[in-house]
mmCIF file with all atom_site columns, C-alpha atoms and ligand atoms in Angstrom:
data_model
loop_
_atom_site.group_PDB
_atom_site.id
_atom_site.type_symbol
_atom_site.label_atom_id
_atom_site.label_alt_id
_atom_site.label_comp_id
_atom_site.label_asym_id
_atom_site.label_entity_id
_atom_site.label_seq_id
_atom_site.pdbx_PDB_ins_code
_atom_site.Cartn_x
_atom_site.Cartn_y
_atom_site.Cartn_z
_atom_site.occupancy
_atom_site.B_iso_or_equiv
_atom_site.pdbx_formal_charge
_atom_site.auth_seq_id
_atom_site.auth_comp_id
_atom_site.auth_asym_id
_atom_site.auth_atom_id
_atom_site.pdbx_PDB_model_num
ATOM   1   C CA  . MET A 1 1   ? -0.020  0.084   -0.099 1.00 0.00 ? 1   MET A CA  1
ATOM   2   C CA  . ASP A 1 2   ? 1.246   3.509   -0.835 1.00 0.00 ? 2   ASP A CA  1
ATOM   3   C CA  . VAL A 1 3   ? 2.035   5.203   2.457  1.00 0.00 ? 3   VAL A CA  1
ATOM   4   C CA  . LEU A 1 4   ? 0.233   8.212   1.808  1.00 0.00 ? 4   LEU A CA  1
ATOM   5   C CA  . GLU A 1 5   ? -3.076  6.113   1.590  1.00 0.00 ? 5   GLU A CA  1
ATOM   6   C CA  . ALA A 1 6   ? -2.011  4.531   5.006  1.00 0.00 ? 6   ALA A CA  1
ATOM   7   C CA  . ILE A 1 7   ? -1.469  7.973   6.276  1.00 0.00 ? 7   ILE A CA  1
ATOM   8   C CA  . LYS A 1 8   ? -4.724  9.355   5.064  1.00 0.00 ? 8   LYS A CA  1
ATOM   9   C CA  . GLY A 1 9   ? -7.044  5.551   5.494  1.00 0.00 ? 9   GLY A CA  1
ATOM   10  C CA  . ARG A 1 10  ? -6.129  4.949   8.943  1.00 0.00 ? 10  ARG A CA  1
ATOM   11  C CA  . ARG A 1 11  ? -8.694  5.857   11.217 1.00 0.00 ? 11  ARG A CA  1
ATOM   12  C CA  . SER A 1 12  ? -9.071  5.187   14.803 1.00 0.00 ? 12  SER A CA  1
ATOM   13  C CA  . ILE A 1 13  ? -11.207 1.851   15.408 1.00 0.00 ? 13  ILE A CA  1
ATOM   14  C CA  . ARG A 1 14  ? -13.079 1.048   18.520 1.00 0.00 ? 14  ARG A CA  1
ATOM   15  C CA  . ALA A 1 15  ? -15.227 -2.013  17.661 1.00 0.00 ? 15  ALA A CA  1
ATOM   16  C CA  . PHE A 1 16  ? -13.550 -5.241  16.743 1.00 0.00 ? 16  PHE A CA  1
ATOM   17  C CA  . LYS A 1 17  ? -14.940 -8.468  15.458 1.00 0.00 ? 17  LYS A CA  1
ATOM   18  C CA  . SER A 1 18  ? -13.825 -11.478 17.839 1.00 0.00 ? 18  SER A CA  1
ATOM   19  C CA  . GLN A 1 19  ? -11.301 -13.008 14.531 1.00 0.00 ? 19  GLN A CA  1
ATOM   20  C CA  . ASN A 1 20  ? -8.440  -13.901 16.163 1.00 0.00 ? 20  ASN A CA  1
ATOM   21  C CA  . VAL A 1 21  ? -5.600  -12.027 15.058 1.00 0.00 ? 21  VAL A CA  1
ATOM   22  C CA  . THR A 1 22  ? -2.374  -14.163 14.268 1.00 0.00 ? 22  THR A CA  1
ATOM   23  C CA  . ALA A 1 23  ? 1.058   -14.248 15.683 1.00 0.00 ? 23  ALA A CA  1
ATOM   24  C CA  . GLU A 1 24  ? 2.307   -13.946 12.225 1.00 0.00 ? 24  GLU A CA  1
ATOM   25  C CA  . ILE A 1 25  ? 0.373   -10.712 12.128 1.00 0.00 ? 25  ILE A CA  1
ATOM   26  C CA  . ILE A 1 26  ? 1.504   -9.454  15.887 1.00 0.00 ? 26  ILE A CA  1
ATOM   27  C CA  . LYS A 1 27  ? 5.100   -10.003 14.430 1.00 0.00 ? 27  LYS A CA  1
ATOM   28  C CA  . LYS A 1 28  ? 4.701   -8.039  11.631 1.00 0.00 ? 28  LYS A CA  1
ATOM   29  C CA  . LEU A 1 29  ? 3.551   -5.099  13.579 1.00 0.00 ? 29  LEU A CA  1
ATOM   30  C CA  . ILE A 1 30  ? 6.378   -5.211  16.057 1.00 0.00 ? 30  ILE A CA  1
ATOM   31  C CA  . ASP A 1 31  ? 8.852   -5.650  13.338 1.00 0.00 ? 31  ASP A CA  1
ATOM   32  C CA  . ALA A 1 32  ? 7.461   -2.490  11.883 1.00 0.00 ? 32  ALA A CA  1
ATOM   33  C CA  . ALA A 1 33  ? 7.999   -0.696  15.448 1.00 0.00 ? 33  ALA A CA  1
ATOM   34  C CA  . ARG A 1 34  ? 11.293  -1.631  15.809 1.00 0.00 ? 34  ARG A CA  1
ATOM   35  C CA  . TRP A 1 35  ? 12.062  0.148   12.345 1.00 0.00 ? 35  TRP A CA  1
ATOM   36  C CA  . ALA A 1 36  ? 11.054  3.638   13.691 1.00 0.00 ? 36  ALA A CA  1
ATOM   37  C CA  . PRO A 1 37  ? 13.717  6.282   14.013 1.00 0.00 ? 37  PRO A CA  1
ATOM   38  C CA  . SER A 1 38  ? 15.176  6.578   17.227 1.00 0.00 ? 38  SER A CA  1
ATOM   39  C CA  . ALA A 1 39  ? 17.740  9.516   18.881 1.00 0.00 ? 39  ALA A CA  1
ATOM   40  C CA  . GLY A 1 40  ? 21.266  7.974   18.927 1.00 0.00 ? 40  GLY A CA  1
ATOM   41  C CA  . ASN A 1 41  ? 19.475  4.511   17.660 1.00 0.00 ? 41  ASN A CA  1
ATOM   42  C CA  . ILE A 1 42  ? 19.086  3.959   21.098 1.00 0.00 ? 42  ILE A CA  1
ATOM   43  C CA  . GLN A 1 43  ? 15.396  2.367   20.474 1.00 0.00 ? 43  GLN A CA  1
ATOM   44  C CA  . PRO A 1 44  ? 14.086  2.610   24.067 1.00 0.00 ? 44  PRO A CA  1
ATOM   45  C CA  . TRP A 1 45  ? 11.122  1.024   23.204 1.00 0.00 ? 45  TRP A CA  1
ATOM   46  C CA  . GLU A 1 46  ? 9.292   -2.322  25.030 1.00 0.00 ? 46  GLU A CA  1
ATOM   47  C CA  . PHE A 1 47  ? 6.701   -4.037  23.802 1.00 0.00 ? 47  PHE A CA  1
ATOM   48  C CA  . VAL A 1 48  ? 4.001   -5.766  25.915 1.00 0.00 ? 48  VAL A CA  1
ATOM   49  C CA  . ILE A 1 49  ? 1.310   -8.132  24.034 1.00 0.00 ? 49  ILE A CA  1
ATOM   50  C CA  . VAL A 1 50  ? -1.723  -8.999  25.881 1.00 0.00 ? 50  VAL A CA  1
ATOM   51  C CA  . GLN A 1 51  ? -4.279  -11.467 25.207 1.00 0.00 ? 51  GLN A CA  1
ATOM   52  C CA  . LYS A 1 52  ? -5.698  -12.716 28.122 1.00 0.00 ? 52  LYS A CA  1
ATOM   53  C CA  . PRO A 1 53  ? -9.093  -11.507 28.786 1.00 0.00 ? 53  PRO A CA  1
ATOM   54  C CA  . GLU A 1 54  ? -8.827  -10.597 32.695 1.00 0.00 ? 54  GLU A CA  1
ATOM   55  C CA  . ILE A 1 55  ? -5.507  -8.592  31.619 1.00 0.00 ? 55  ILE A CA  1
ATOM   56  C CA  . LYS A 1 56  ? -7.549  -6.706  28.436 1.00 0.00 ? 56  LYS A CA  1
ATOM   57  C CA  . ARG A 1 57  ? -10.226 -6.054  31.104 1.00 0.00 ? 57  ARG A CA  1
ATOM   58  C CA  . ALA A 1 58  ? -8.432  -4.776  33.592 1.00 0.00 ? 58  ALA A CA  1
ATOM   59  C CA  . LEU A 1 59  ? -6.291  -2.531  31.037 1.00 0.00 ? 59  LEU A CA  1
ATOM   60  C CA  . ALA A 1 60  ? -9.865  -1.054  29.826 1.00 0.00 ? 60  ALA A CA  1
ATOM   61  C CA  . GLU A 1 61  ? -10.788 -0.328  33.477 1.00 0.00 ? 61  GLU A CA  1
ATOM   62  C CA  . ALA A 1 62  ? -6.954  1.560   33.951 1.00 0.00 ? 62  ALA A CA  1
ATOM   63  C CA  . ALA A 1 63  ? -8.035  3.428   30.903 1.00 0.00 ? 63  ALA A CA  1
ATOM   64  C CA  . LEU A 1 64  ? -11.341 4.948   32.163 1.00 0.00 ? 64  LEU A CA  1
ATOM   65  C CA  . GLY A 1 65  ? -13.706 2.261   31.123 1.00 0.00 ? 65  GLY A CA  1
ATOM   66  C CA  . GLN A 1 66  ? -13.010 2.323   27.858 1.00 0.00 ? 66  GLN A CA  1
ATOM   67  C CA  . THR A 1 67  ? -14.254 -0.885  26.979 1.00 0.00 ? 67  THR A CA  1
ATOM   68  C CA  . PHE A 1 68  ? -13.717 -1.169  23.053 1.00 0.00 ? 68  PHE A CA  1
ATOM   69  C CA  . ILE A 1 69  ? -10.340 -2.452  24.449 1.00 0.00 ? 69  ILE A CA  1
ATOM   70  C CA  . GLU A 1 70  ? -11.118 -5.354  25.716 1.00 0.00 ? 70  GLU A CA  1
ATOM   71  C CA  . GLU A 1 71  ? -12.940 -6.047  22.832 1.00 0.00 ? 71  GLU A CA  1
ATOM   72  C CA  . ALA A 1 72  ? -9.939  -6.436  20.692 1.00 0.00 ? 72  ALA A CA  1
ATOM   73  C CA  . PRO A 1 73  ? -8.371  -9.777  20.409 1.00 0.00 ? 73  PRO A CA  1
ATOM   74  C CA  . ILE A 1 74  ? -4.611  -8.242  20.917 1.00 0.00 ? 74  ILE A CA  1
ATOM   75  C CA  . VAL A 1 75  ? -3.779  -5.573  23.043 1.00 0.00 ? 75  VAL A CA  1
ATOM   76  C CA  . ILE A 1 76  ? -0.169  -3.998  22.643 1.00 0.00 ? 76  ILE A CA  1
ATOM   77  C CA  . VAL A 1 77  ? 1.088   -1.850  25.408 1.00 0.00 ? 77  VAL A CA  1
ATOM   78  C CA  . VAL A 1 78  ? 3.662   0.169   24.067 1.00 0.00 ? 78  VAL A CA  1
ATOM   79  C CA  . CYS A 1 79  ? 6.359   1.662   26.654 1.00 0.00 ? 79  CYS A CA  1
ATOM   80  C CA  . ALA A 1 80  ? 9.651   3.802   26.892 1.00 0.00 ? 80  ALA A CA  1
ATOM   81  C CA  . ASN A 1 81  ? 12.262  2.686   28.478 1.00 0.00 ? 81  ASN A CA  1
ATOM   82  C CA  . GLU A 1 82  ? 13.435  6.038   30.377 1.00 0.00 ? 82  GLU A CA  1
ATOM   83  C CA  . ASN A 1 83  ? 16.551  4.556   31.478 1.00 0.00 ? 83  ASN A CA  1
ATOM   84  C CA  . ARG A 1 84  ? 18.099  3.457   28.083 1.00 0.00 ? 84  ARG A CA  1
ATOM   85  C CA  . SER A 1 85  ? 17.379  7.240   26.838 1.00 0.00 ? 85  SER A CA  1
ATOM   86  C CA  . SER A 1 86  ? 18.597  8.863   29.953 1.00 0.00 ? 86  SER A CA  1
ATOM   87  C CA  . GLN A 1 87  ? 22.006  6.969   30.027 1.00 0.00 ? 87  GLN A CA  1
ATOM   88  C CA  . GLY A 1 88  ? 22.744  8.642   26.305 1.00 0.00 ? 88  GLY A CA  1
ATOM   89  C CA  . TYR A 1 89  ? 20.928  11.421  26.630 1.00 0.00 ? 89  TYR A CA  1
ATOM   90  C CA  . GLY A 1 90  ? 20.017  12.791  30.354 1.00 0.00 ? 90  GLY A CA  1
ATOM   91  C CA  . ILE A 1 91  ? 17.106  14.421  31.451 1.00 0.00 ? 91  ILE A CA  1
ATOM   92  C CA  . ARG A 1 92  ? 16.177  15.379  27.655 1.00 0.00 ? 92  ARG A CA  1
ATOM   93  C CA  . GLY A 1 93  ? 16.573  11.605  26.740 1.00 0.00 ? 93  GLY A CA  1
ATOM   94  C CA  . LYS A 1 94  ? 14.085  10.800  29.682 1.00 0.00 ? 94  LYS A CA  1
ATOM   95  C CA  . THR A 1 95  ? 11.470  13.441  29.477 1.00 0.00 ? 95  THR A CA  1
ATOM   96  C CA  . LEU A 1 96  ? 11.673  13.818  25.477 1.00 0.00 ? 96  LEU A CA  1
ATOM   97  C CA  . TYR A 1 97  ? 13.294  11.250  23.387 1.00 0.00 ? 97  TYR A CA  1
ATOM   98  C CA  . CYS A 1 98  ? 11.851  8.239   24.515 1.00 0.00 ? 98  CYS A CA  1
ATOM   99  C CA  . ILE A 1 99  ? 8.504   9.463   24.169 1.00 0.00 ? 99  ILE A CA  1
ATOM   100 C CA  . GLN A 1 100 ? 9.081   10.994  20.631 1.00 0.00 ? 100 GLN A CA  1
ATOM   101 C CA  . ASP A 1 101 ? 11.120  7.441   19.670 1.00 0.00 ? 101 ASP A CA  1
ATOM   102 C CA  . THR A 1 102 ? 7.850   5.232   21.156 1.00 0.00 ? 102 THR A CA  1
ATOM   103 C CA  . ALA A 1 103 ? 5.410   7.801   19.453 1.00 0.00 ? 103 ALA A CA  1
ATOM   104 C CA  . ALA A 1 104 ? 7.164   6.847   16.329 1.00 0.00 ? 104 ALA A CA  1
ATOM   105 C CA  . ALA A 1 105 ? 7.171   3.077   16.666 1.00 0.00 ? 105 ALA A CA  1
ATOM   106 C CA  . ILE A 1 106 ? 3.337   3.639   17.809 1.00 0.00 ? 106 ILE A CA  1
ATOM   107 C CA  . GLN A 1 107 ? 2.621   5.215   14.551 1.00 0.00 ? 107 GLN A CA  1
ATOM   108 C CA  . ASN A 1 108 ? 4.139   2.416   12.726 1.00 0.00 ? 108 ASN A CA  1
ATOM   109 C CA  . ILE A 1 109 ? 2.015   -0.182  14.255 1.00 0.00 ? 109 ILE A CA  1
ATOM   110 C CA  . HIS A 1 110 ? -0.828  1.649   13.415 1.00 0.00 ? 110 HIS A CA  1
ATOM   111 C CA  . LEU A 1 111 ? -0.249  2.335   9.529  1.00 0.00 ? 111 LEU A CA  1
ATOM   112 C CA  . VAL A 1 112 ? 1.466   -1.303  9.095  1.00 0.00 ? 112 VAL A CA  1
ATOM   113 C CA  . ALA A 1 113 ? -1.786  -2.655  11.107 1.00 0.00 ? 113 ALA A CA  1
ATOM   114 C CA  . TYR A 1 114 ? -3.919  -0.601  8.614  1.00 0.00 ? 114 TYR A CA  1
ATOM   115 C CA  . ALA A 1 115 ? -2.403  -1.900  5.404  1.00 0.00 ? 115 ALA A CA  1
ATOM   116 C CA  . LEU A 1 116 ? -2.762  -5.357  6.796  1.00 0.00 ? 116 LEU A CA  1
ATOM   117 C CA  . GLY A 1 117 ? -6.038  -4.858  7.033  1.00 0.00 ? 117 GLY A CA  1
ATOM   118 C CA  . LEU A 1 118 ? -6.810  -4.314  10.424 1.00 0.00 ? 118 LEU A CA  1
ATOM   119 C CA  . GLY A 1 119 ? -8.080  -1.708  13.073 1.00 0.00 ? 119 GLY A CA  1
ATOM   120 C CA  . THR A 1 120 ? -6.380  -0.215  15.952 1.00 0.00 ? 120 THR A CA  1
ATOM   121 C CA  . CYS A 1 121 ? -6.737  3.171   18.478 1.00 0.00 ? 121 CYS A CA  1
ATOM   122 C CA  . TRP A 1 122 ? -3.886  5.014   19.670 1.00 0.00 ? 122 TRP A CA  1
ATOM   123 C CA  . VAL A 1 123 ? -4.999  5.005   23.653 1.00 0.00 ? 123 VAL A CA  1
ATOM   124 C CA  . GLY A 1 124 ? -3.403  7.516   25.781 1.00 0.00 ? 124 GLY A CA  1
ATOM   125 C CA  . ALA A 1 125 ? -6.064  7.945   28.736 1.00 0.00 ? 125 ALA A CA  1
ATOM   126 C CA  . PHE A 1 126 ? -5.097  5.948   31.266 1.00 0.00 ? 126 PHE A CA  1
ATOM   127 C CA  . ARG A 1 127 ? -4.275  5.384   34.760 1.00 0.00 ? 127 ARG A CA  1
ATOM   128 C CA  . GLU A 1 128 ? -0.906  5.188   34.258 1.00 0.00 ? 128 GLU A CA  1
ATOM   129 C CA  . GLU A 1 129 ? 0.115   3.627   37.513 1.00 0.00 ? 129 GLU A CA  1
ATOM   130 C CA  . GLU A 1 130 ? -2.852  0.826   37.321 1.00 0.00 ? 130 GLU A CA  1
ATOM   131 C CA  . ALA A 1 131 ? -1.590  -0.115  34.260 1.00 0.00 ? 131 ALA A CA  1
ATOM   132 C CA  . ARG A 1 132 ? 1.855   -0.479  35.408 1.00 0.00 ? 132 ARG A CA  1
ATOM   133 C CA  . GLU A 1 133 ? 0.843   -2.434  38.233 1.00 0.00 ? 133 GLU A CA  1
ATOM   134 C CA  . ILE A 1 134 ? -1.617  -4.645  35.903 1.00 0.00 ? 134 ILE A CA  1
ATOM   135 C CA  . LEU A 1 135 ? 1.711   -5.396  33.201 1.00 0.00 ? 135 LEU A CA  1
ATOM   136 C CA  . LYS A 1 136 ? 4.255   -5.884  36.537 1.00 0.00 ? 136 LYS A CA  1
ATOM   137 C CA  . ILE A 1 137 ? 5.988   -2.725  34.699 1.00 0.00 ? 137 ILE A CA  1
ATOM   138 C CA  . PRO A 1 138 ? 9.153   -1.766  36.562 1.00 0.00 ? 138 PRO A CA  1
ATOM   139 C CA  . GLN A 1 139 ? 9.966   1.466   37.625 1.00 0.00 ? 139 GLN A CA  1
ATOM   140 C CA  . GLY A 1 140 ? 11.885  3.423   34.798 1.00 0.00 ? 140 GLY A CA  1
ATOM   141 C CA  . ILE A 1 141 ? 9.907   1.854   32.000 1.00 0.00 ? 141 ILE A CA  1
ATOM   142 C CA  . ARG A 1 142 ? 7.081   4.147   31.417 1.00 0.00 ? 142 ARG A CA  1
ATOM   143 C CA  . PRO A 1 143 ? 3.721   2.704   29.674 1.00 0.00 ? 143 PRO A CA  1
ATOM   144 C CA  . VAL A 1 144 ? 2.813   5.260   26.567 1.00 0.00 ? 144 VAL A CA  1
ATOM   145 C CA  . ALA A 1 145 ? 0.090   4.117   24.787 1.00 0.00 ? 145 ALA A CA  1
ATOM   146 C CA  . ILE A 1 146 ? -2.377  0.922   24.776 1.00 0.00 ? 146 ILE A CA  1
ATOM   147 C CA  . ILE A 1 147 ? -3.007  -0.277  21.431 1.00 0.00 ? 147 ILE A CA  1
ATOM   148 C CA  . PRO A 1 148 ? -6.211  -2.854  20.927 1.00 0.00 ? 148 PRO A CA  1
ATOM   149 C CA  . VAL A 1 149 ? -5.698  -4.258  17.578 1.00 0.00 ? 149 VAL A CA  1
ATOM   150 C CA  . GLY A 1 150 ? -8.366  -6.353  15.911 1.00 0.00 ? 150 GLY A CA  1
ATOM   151 C CA  . TYR A 1 151 ? -10.685 -6.657  12.582 1.00 0.00 ? 151 TYR A CA  1
ATOM   152 C CA  . SER A 1 152 ? -12.567 -3.443  12.402 1.00 0.00 ? 152 SER A CA  1
ATOM   153 C CA  . ALA A 1 153 ? -16.464 -3.745  13.205 1.00 0.00 ? 153 ALA A CA  1
ATOM   154 C CA  . GLU A 1 154 ? -16.807 -0.038  12.345 1.00 0.00 ? 154 GLU A CA  1
ATOM   155 C CA  . SER A 1 155 ? -15.730 2.382   9.266  1.00 0.00 ? 155 SER A CA  1
ATOM   156 C CA  . PRO A 1 156 ? -15.988 5.826   10.851 1.00 0.00 ? 156 PRO A CA  1
ATOM   157 C CA  . SER A 1 157 ? -15.696 8.893   8.556  1.00 0.00 ? 157 SER A CA  1
ATOM   158 C CA  . PRO A 1 158 ? -12.431 10.748  8.632  1.00 0.00 ? 158 PRO A CA  1
ATOM   159 C CA  . PRO A 1 159 ? -12.245 13.629  11.669 1.00 0.00 ? 159 PRO A CA  1
ATOM   160 C CA  . SER A 1 160 ? -11.356 17.169  10.196 1.00 0.00 ? 160 SER A CA  1
ATOM   161 C CA  . ARG A 1 161 ? -7.872  18.264  10.196 1.00 0.00 ? 161 ARG A CA  1
ATOM   162 C CA  . ARG A 1 162 ? -6.722  22.008  10.647 1.00 0.00 ? 162 ARG A CA  1
ATOM   163 C CA  . PRO A 1 163 ? -6.040  23.699  7.809  1.00 0.00 ? 163 PRO A CA  1
ATOM   164 C CA  . MET A 1 164 ? -2.324  23.997  6.127  1.00 0.00 ? 164 MET A CA  1
ATOM   165 C CA  . ASN A 1 165 ? -3.258  27.801  6.604  1.00 0.00 ? 165 ASN A CA  1
ATOM   166 C CA  . GLN A 1 166 ? -3.425  27.638  10.578 1.00 0.00 ? 166 GLN A CA  1
ATOM   167 C CA  . ILE A 1 167 ? -1.041  25.388  10.888 1.00 0.00 ? 167 ILE A CA  1
ATOM   168 C CA  . VAL A 1 168 ? 2.023   26.387  9.086  1.00 0.00 ? 168 VAL A CA  1
ATOM   169 C CA  . HIS A 1 169 ? 4.370   29.444  9.762  1.00 0.00 ? 169 HIS A CA  1
ATOM   170 C CA  . TYR A 1 170 ? 6.750   31.123  7.418  1.00 0.00 ? 170 TYR A CA  1
ATOM   171 C CA  . GLU A 1 171 ? 10.012  32.012  8.249  1.00 0.00 ? 171 GLU A CA  1
ATOM   172 C CA  . THR A 1 172 ? 8.831   32.979  11.996 1.00 0.00 ? 172 THR A CA  1
ATOM   173 C CA  . PHE A 1 173 ? 6.281   32.066  14.014 1.00 0.00 ? 173 PHE A CA  1
ATOM   174 C CA  . GLU A 1 174 ? 4.331   35.146  13.120 1.00 0.00 ? 174 GLU A CA  1
ATOM   175 C CA  . VAL A 1 175 ? 4.016   34.490  9.736  1.00 0.00 ? 175 VAL A CA  1
ATOM   176 C CA  . GLU A 1 176 ? 1.050   32.049  9.019  1.00 0.00 ? 176 GLU A CA  1
ATOM   177 C CA  . THR A 1 177 ? 0.826   31.804  5.082  1.00 0.00 ? 177 THR A CA  1
ATOM   178 C CA  . PHE A 1 178 ? 0.994   28.457  2.855  1.00 0.00 ? 178 PHE A CA  1
ATOM   179 C CA  . PRO A 1 179 ? 1.003   28.683  -0.932 1.00 0.00 ? 179 PRO A CA  1
HETATM 180 C C1  . FMN B 2 .   ? -1.992  10.732  22.486 1.00 0.00 ? 201 FMN B C1  1
HETATM 181 C C2  . FMN B 2 .   ? -2.978  10.110  21.850 1.00 0.00 ? 201 FMN B C2  1
HETATM 182 C C3  . FMN B 2 .   ? -4.169  9.818   23.146 1.00 0.00 ? 201 FMN B C3  1
HETATM 183 C C4  . FMN B 2 .   ? -5.034  9.202   22.245 1.00 0.00 ? 201 FMN B C4  1
HETATM 184 N N1  . FMN B 2 .   ? -6.015  8.663   23.434 1.00 0.00 ? 201 FMN B N1  1
HETATM 185 C C5  . FMN B 2 .   ? -7.084  8.628   23.289 1.00 0.00 ? 201 FMN B C5  1
HETATM 186 C C6  . FMN B 2 .   ? -7.961  7.617   23.990 1.00 0.00 ? 201 FMN B C6  1
HETATM 187 O O1  . FMN B 2 .   ? -7.635  7.505   25.301 1.00 0.00 ? 201 FMN B O1  1
HETATM 188 N N2  . FMN B 2 .   ? -9.134  6.882   23.767 1.00 0.00 ? 201 FMN B N2  1
HETATM 189 C C7  . FMN B 2 .   ? -9.444  7.033   22.091 1.00 0.00 ? 201 FMN B C7  1
HETATM 190 O O2  . FMN B 2 .   ? -10.582 6.355   21.851 1.00 0.00 ? 201 FMN B O2  1
HETATM 191 N N3  . FMN B 2 .   ? -8.700  7.734   21.212 1.00 0.00 ? 201 FMN B N3  1
HETATM 192 C C8  . FMN B 2 .   ? -7.696  8.180   21.535 1.00 0.00 ? 201 FMN B C8  1
HETATM 193 N N4  . FMN B 2 .   ? -6.789  8.924   20.290 1.00 0.00 ? 201 FMN B N4  1
HETATM 194 C C9  . FMN B 2 .   ? -7.497  8.911   19.174 1.00 0.00 ? 201 FMN B C9  1
HETATM 195 C C10 . FMN B 2 .   ? -7.954  9.875   18.910 1.00 0.00 ? 201 FMN B C10 1
HETATM 196 O O3  . FMN B 2 .   ? -8.733  10.490  19.523 1.00 0.00 ? 201 FMN B O3  1
HETATM 197 C C11 . FMN B 2 .   ? -7.648  10.431  17.391 1.00 0.00 ? 201 FMN B C11 1
HETATM 198 O O4  . FMN B 2 .   ? -6.305  9.873   16.460 1.00 0.00 ? 201 FMN B O4  1
HETATM 199 C C12 . FMN B 2 .   ? -8.173  11.350  16.783 1.00 0.00 ? 201 FMN B C12 1
HETATM 200 O O5  . FMN B 2 .   ? -9.397  11.404  17.014 1.00 0.00 ? 201 FMN B O5  1
HETATM 201 C C13 . FMN B 2 .   ? -8.216  11.559  15.101 1.00 0.00 ? 201 FMN B C13 1
HETATM 202 O O6  . FMN B 2 .   ? -8.813  10.215  14.730 1.00 0.00 ? 201 FMN B O6  1
HETATM 203 P P1  . FMN B 2 .   ? -8.235  9.203   13.782 1.00 0.00 ? 201 FMN B P1  1
HETATM 204 O O7  . FMN B 2 .   ? -7.460  8.350   14.473 1.00 0.00 ? 201 FMN B O7  1
HETATM 205 O O8  . FMN B 2 .   ? -9.394  8.575   13.000 1.00 0.00 ? 201 FMN B O8  1
HETATM 206 O O9  . FMN B 2 .   ? -7.765  10.296  12.530 1.00 0.00 ? 201 FMN B O9  1
HETATM 207 C C14 . FMN B 2 .   ? -5.364  9.414   21.136 1.00 0.00 ? 201 FMN B C14 1
HETATM 208 C C15 . FMN B 2 .   ? -4.580  9.714   20.112 1.00 0.00 ? 201 FMN B C15 1
HETATM 209 C C16 . FMN B 2 .   ? -3.664  10.172  20.418 1.00 0.00 ? 201 FMN B C16 1
HETATM 210 C C17 . FMN B 2 .   ? -2.708  10.423  19.341 1.00 0.00 ? 201 FMN B C17 1
#
């Protein structure tokens, strides 16, 4: 699939069929994630693959009751390894680079999932400490996103995007014109 087609066609999916997602597909998603760019190629990402219904349910609860998370056959929790990034880049590594790096990996998962005919949603609203306890995530590793993955049971319309002329600034921030 053309990359622009994937970028524009991907939607957040919040309803899933019960159809299973194979181990081979999960492998492809994680492989795509690990090819994301990262500061100094530190690759500060960790992935927890969740299939057990009781763990998915607990995650949905930690995510403020977003029950579609437990509907998905697979849930990937993407974590940032703050320790790895801070060893390379100190406080900037811990507070910024490891989040940017994992965000790039997360986007790769969304795009490749879409290209493989799957639906995903980037879930960022969750009680972090609760998710950490559920998944037994050690200190220094920060859960960044919960991604339910499955075959879509909905086809949402694309939400609007801010127009170019509002978001592009020419030469300095004051000038908002785009040809
Ligand atoms: C950092 C981040 C956090 C998000 N958290 C949630 C969330 O907790 N629950 C949810 O349903 N969608 C969440 N979303 C998905 C957005 O609502 C969605 O991307 C946005 O509305 C645009 O729709 P689209 O993804 O279909 O283009 C999140 C997206 C991002 C990037």
